[in-house]
Coordinates of C-alpha atoms in Angstrom, one line a residue:
X1058 CA 57.0 136.7 93.4
X1059 CA 60.2 135.0 94.4
X1060 CA 59.8 132.4 91.7
X1061 CA 59.4 135.1 89.0
X1062 CA 62.5 136.9 90.3
X1063 CA 64.4 133.6 90.2
X1064 CA 63.3 133.0 86.6
X1065 CA 64.3 136.5 85.6
X1066 CA 67.7 136.0 87.2
X1067 CA 68.2 132.7 85.3
X1068 CA 67.2 134.4 82.1
X1069 CA 69.6 137.3 82.7
X1070 CA 72.5 134.9 83.5
X1071 CA 71.6 132.8 80.4
X1072 CA 71.7 135.9 78.2
X1073 CA 74.9 137.1 79.8
X1074 CA 76.5 133.7 79.2
X1075 CA 75.4 133.7 75.6
X1076 CA 76.7 137.2 75.1
X1077 CA 80.1 136.3 76.5
X1078 CA 80.2 133.1 74.4
X1079 CA 79.4 135.1 71.2
X1080 CA 82.1 137.7 71.9
X1081 CA 84.7 135.0 72.5
X1082 CA 83.7 132.9 69.5
X1083 CA 83.3 135.8 67.1
X1084 CA 87.0 136.1 66.1
X1085 CA 87.0 132.4 65.1
X1086 CA 83.8 132.9 63.1
X1087 CA 85.2 136.0 61.4
X1088 CA 88.4 134.1 60.5
X1089 CA 86.4 131.3 59.0
X1090 CA 84.3 133.7 57.0
X1091 CA 87.4 135.6 55.8
X1092 CA 88.9 132.3 54.5
X1093 CA 86.1 132.2 51.9
X1094 CA 86.8 135.7 50.6
X1095 CA 89.2 136.9 48.0
X1096 CA 92.3 138.9 49.1
X1097 CA 90.6 142.1 47.9
X1098 CA 87.5 141.4 49.9
X1099 CA 89.5 140.4 53.0
X1100 CA 91.2 143.8 53.2
X1101 CA 88.2 145.9 52.1
X1102 CA 87.7 149.1 54.1
X1103 CA 84.0 148.2 54.6
X1104 CA 84.0 144.4 55.1
X1105 CA 80.9 142.4 54.5
X1106 CA 79.7 139.7 56.8
X1107 CA 77.9 137.3 54.5
X1108 CA 77.2 139.2 51.3
X1109 CA 80.4 138.4 49.3
X1110 CA 81.4 136.0 46.6
X1111 CA 82.3 132.8 48.4
X1112 CA 85.3 131.0 47.0
X1113 CA 87.4 127.9 47.9
X1114 CA 90.5 129.1 46.1
X1115 CA 92.3 130.0 49.4
X1116 CA 92.0 126.5 50.6
X1117 CA 93.2 125.1 47.3
X1118 CA 96.2 127.4 47.2
X1119 CA 97.1 126.7 50.8
X1120 CA 97.0 122.9 50.2
X1121 CA 99.0 123.3 47.0
X1122 CA 101.6 125.5 48.7
X1123 CA 101.9 123.5 51.9
X1124 CA 101.4 119.8 52.8
X1125 CA 98.6 120.3 55.3
X1126 CA 98.3 116.7 56.2
X1127 CA 102.0 116.5 57.1
X1128 CA 101.7 119.4 59.5
X1129 CA 98.4 117.9 60.8
X1130 CA 100.1 114.6 61.5
X1131 CA 103.0 116.3 63.2
X1132 CA 100.6 118.1 65.5
X1133 CA 98.8 114.9 66.4
X1134 CA 102.0 113.0 67.2
X1135 CA 103.5 115.9 69.2
X1136 CA 100.4 116.8 71.2
X1137 CA 99.2 113.3 71.9
X1138 CA 102.7 111.9 72.4
X1139 CA 103.8 114.6 74.8
X1140 CA 100.5 114.2 76.8
X1141 CA 100.7 110.4 77.1
X1142 CA 104.4 110.5 78.2
X1143 CA 103.5 113.3 80.7
X1144 CA 100.7 111.1 82.1
X1145 CA 103.0 108.1 82.5
X1146 CA 105.4 110.3 84.5
X1147 CA 102.7 112.3 86.4
X1148 CA 100.5 109.5 87.6
X1149 CA 103.1 107.9 90.0
X1150 CA 104.4 111.3 90.9
X1151 CA 100.9 112.6 91.8
X1152 CA 100.1 109.3 93.6
X1153 CA 103.2 109.7 95.9
X1154 CA 102.5 113.3 96.6
X1155 CA 98.8 112.7 97.4
X1156 CA 99.1 109.5 99.4
X1157 CA 102.7 109.4 100.7
X1158 CA 103.4 113.1 101.2
X1159 CA 106.8 114.2 102.6
X1160 CA 108.0 117.3 104.3
X1161 CA 108.9 118.9 101.0
X1162 CA 105.9 117.8 99.0
X1163 CA 104.2 121.2 99.1
X1164 CA 107.6 122.9 98.3
X1165 CA 108.1 120.6 95.3
X1166 CA 104.6 121.3 94.0
X1167 CA 105.1 125.1 94.3
X1168 CA 108.5 124.9 92.6
X1169 CA 107.0 122.9 89.7
X1170 CA 104.3 125.5 89.3
X1171 CA 106.8 128.4 89.5
X1172 CA 108.6 127.0 86.4
X1173 CA 105.5 128.0 84.4
X1174 CA 106.1 131.6 85.3
X1175 CA 109.6 131.6 83.7
X1176 CA 109.5 133.4 80.3
X1177 CA 110.3 130.7 77.6
X1178 CA 112.7 133.0 75.8
X1179 CA 114.9 133.0 79.0
X1180 CA 115.8 129.3 78.3
X1181 CA 115.6 129.3 74.5
X1182 CA 119.3 129.5 73.8
X1183 CA 120.5 126.7 76.1
X1184 CA 117.7 124.4 75.0
X1185 CA 118.4 125.3 71.3
X1186 CA 122.1 124.5 71.8
X1187 CA 121.3 121.2 73.6
X1188 CA 118.9 120.2 70.8
X1189 CA 121.5 121.1 68.2
X1190 CA 124.3 119.0 69.9
X1191 CA 122.0 116.0 70.4
X1192 CA 120.6 116.2 66.9
X1193 CA 117.0 116.9 68.0
X1194 CA 116.4 120.0 66.0
X1195 CA 113.5 119.7 63.6
X1196 CA 112.5 116.3 64.9
X1197 CA 109.2 115.1 66.4
X1198 CA 111.0 113.4 69.3
X1199 CA 112.6 116.7 70.2
X1200 CA 109.3 118.6 70.3
X1201 CA 107.6 115.8 72.2
X1202 CA 110.3 116.0 74.9
X1203 CA 110.2 119.8 75.2
X1204 CA 106.4 119.9 75.3
X1205 CA 106.3 117.1 77.9
X1206 CA 108.6 119.0 80.1
X1207 CA 106.6 122.2 79.6
X1208 CA 103.2 120.8 80.5
X1209 CA 104.4 118.3 83.1
X1210 CA 103.8 120.7 86.1
X1211 CA 100.2 121.2 85.0
X1212 CA 99.6 117.5 84.6
X1213 CA 101.1 116.7 88.0
X1214 CA 99.1 119.5 89.7
X1215 CA 95.8 118.5 88.1
X1216 CA 96.2 114.8 88.9
X1217 CA 97.4 115.6 92.5
X1218 CA 94.2 117.6 93.0
X1219 CA 92.0 114.7 91.8
X1220 CA 93.9 112.0 93.7
X1221 CA 93.6 113.9 97.0
X1222 CA 89.8 113.6 96.7
X1223 CA 90.0 109.8 96.7
X1224 CA 89.7 108.4 100.2
X1225 CA 93.0 106.8 101.3
X1226 CA 91.0 104.1 103.1
X1227 CA 90.0 102.6 99.7
X1228 CA 93.7 102.1 98.8
X1229 CA 94.4 100.7 102.3
X1230 CA 91.6 98.2 101.8
X1231 CA 93.1 97.1 98.5
X1232 CA 96.5 96.6 100.2
X1233 CA 94.9 94.5 102.9
X1234 CA 93.4 92.3 100.2
X1235 CA 96.9 91.7 98.9
X1236 CA 97.1 94.3 96.1
X1237 CA 100.6 95.4 95.2
X1238 CA 101.6 98.9 94.1
X1239 CA 101.0 98.1 90.4
X1240 CA 97.6 96.5 91.1
X1241 CA 96.7 99.5 93.4
X1242 CA 97.5 102.0 90.7
X1243 CA 95.9 100.1 87.7
X1244 CA 92.8 98.5 89.2
X1245 CA 91.9 100.8 92.1
X1246 CA 93.2 104.3 91.7
X1247 CA 93.0 104.9 87.9
X1248 CA 89.4 103.7 87.5
X1249 CA 88.3 106.0 90.2
X1250 CA 90.2 108.9 88.7
X1251 CA 89.0 108.5 85.1
X1252 CA 87.1 111.8 84.9
X1253 CA 90.1 113.7 86.2
X1254 CA 92.6 111.9 84.0
X1255 CA 90.4 112.4 80.9
X1256 CA 90.0 116.1 81.5
X1257 CA 93.8 116.4 82.2
X1258 CA 94.5 114.6 78.9
X1259 CA 92.1 116.7 76.9
X1260 CA 93.4 120.0 78.4
X1261 CA 97.0 119.2 77.8
X1262 CA 96.4 118.0 74.2
X1263 CA 94.9 121.4 73.6
X1264 CA 97.8 123.2 75.2
X1265 CA 100.3 121.2 73.2
X1266 CA 98.4 121.6 70.0
X1267 CA 98.4 125.4 70.4
X1268 CA 102.0 125.8 71.5
X1269 CA 103.7 128.1 69.1
X1270 CA 106.9 129.5 70.7
X1271 CA 108.8 126.2 70.9
X1272 CA 107.5 124.7 67.8
X1273 CA 108.5 127.7 65.7
X1274 CA 112.0 127.9 67.2
X1275 CA 112.8 124.2 67.3
X1276 CA 111.3 123.0 64.0
X1277 CA 111.8 123.8 60.3
X1278 CA 110.1 121.6 57.8
X1279 CA 110.1 117.9 58.7
X1280 CA 108.5 118.2 62.1
X1281 CA 106.7 121.5 61.8
X1282 CA 103.2 121.3 63.3
X1283 CA 100.2 123.4 62.3
X1284 CA 101.4 126.4 64.3
X1285 CA 104.3 126.7 61.9
X1286 CA 102.0 126.0 59.0
X1287 CA 100.0 129.2 60.0
X1288 CA 103.1 131.3 60.6
X1289 CA 104.4 130.4 57.1
X1290 CA 101.7 132.7 55.6
X1291 CA 103.2 135.8 57.3
X1292 CA 106.0 136.8 54.9
X1293 CA 108.1 139.9 54.1
X1294 CA 105.9 140.5 51.1
X1295 CA 103.0 141.2 53.5
X1296 CA 100.1 139.4 55.1
X1297 CA 97.7 137.6 52.8
X1298 CA 94.7 137.7 55.1
X1299 CA 92.4 135.4 53.1
X1300 CA 95.1 132.7 52.8
X1301 CA 96.2 133.2 56.4
X1302 CA 92.6 132.8 57.5
X1303 CA 92.2 129.6 55.5
X1304 CA 95.4 128.2 57.1
X1305 CA 94.2 129.2 60.5
X1306 CA 90.8 127.7 60.0
X1307 CA 92.3 124.4 58.9
X1308 CA 94.6 124.4 61.9
X1309 CA 92.0 125.1 64.6
X1310 CA 89.2 123.0 63.1
X1311 CA 90.4 119.6 64.5
X1312 CA 90.9 120.9 68.0
X1313 CA 87.5 122.7 67.9
X1314 CA 85.8 119.5 66.9
X1315 CA 87.6 117.6 69.7
X1316 CA 86.6 120.3 72.2
X1317 CA 83.0 120.3 71.0
X1318 CA 82.6 116.5 71.4
X1319 CA 84.5 116.3 74.7
X1320 CA 83.3 119.5 76.4
X1321 CA 81.0 117.6 78.8
X1322 CA 83.8 115.3 79.9
X1323 CA 86.2 118.2 80.2
X1324 CA 83.9 120.3 82.3
X1325 CA 82.9 117.4 84.4
X1326 CA 86.4 116.5 85.3
X1327 CA 87.5 120.1 85.9
X1328 CA 84.5 121.0 88.0
X1329 CA 83.7 118.0 90.1
X1330 CA 87.1 116.2 90.4
X1331 CA 87.5 112.5 90.8
X1332 CA 85.0 111.4 93.4
X1333 CA 81.4 112.6 93.3

């Protein structure tokens, strides 16, 4: 009896999980389907789900109007570059906070987290003026810098959480064996924290890839990533839903593929931490 109740409970939770997943994924699916419709079918009062004349003209027009691969490459450079630089800064910072904490370590961590609560528009003007004066407007370097600073608190917090789960005795044993600070970080700490570092890297690549506020305000044409590529299809003449859907599908497809193939690693790192 109890076993049957348990099986029903598992079935109910499975159905609930699938229902939630379908609801969350449906807008992405609808966007992808709309990208294969004509503009007339995209705005029809009674839209069809699959029974429509499929066409690739939206993708052809999007590519002819915009250089998709330039925007794609900008997104790759900006997201991966900002994440790697953030990791280089955050690893020693999280190590010191986890294994050599001071009186103000908790205060510093809370202050770093509080910066994420600041509305970006509140600091847009000073950052824009700084970028203008230093010649960083519409440059990849400028966007890498600003996205590194934006996501750095999240990277530090995540790595700090993983590093705290590593027993300090292991690092002490490495020091007793003659390991210096560099050897301790590279050959002892980092291999043990690989799941946490991998999930941190993947999550922050996704955050940087999807960042729209700063990329739209600090880039124009040369360094514009895929977020600006999508926004370019919203014009005073109106919204071209089919072309906008095609641009959106092309923009989210790479990160969806990355998320699909790395989901186990991402969930494993976020759920279980560094040491099992």
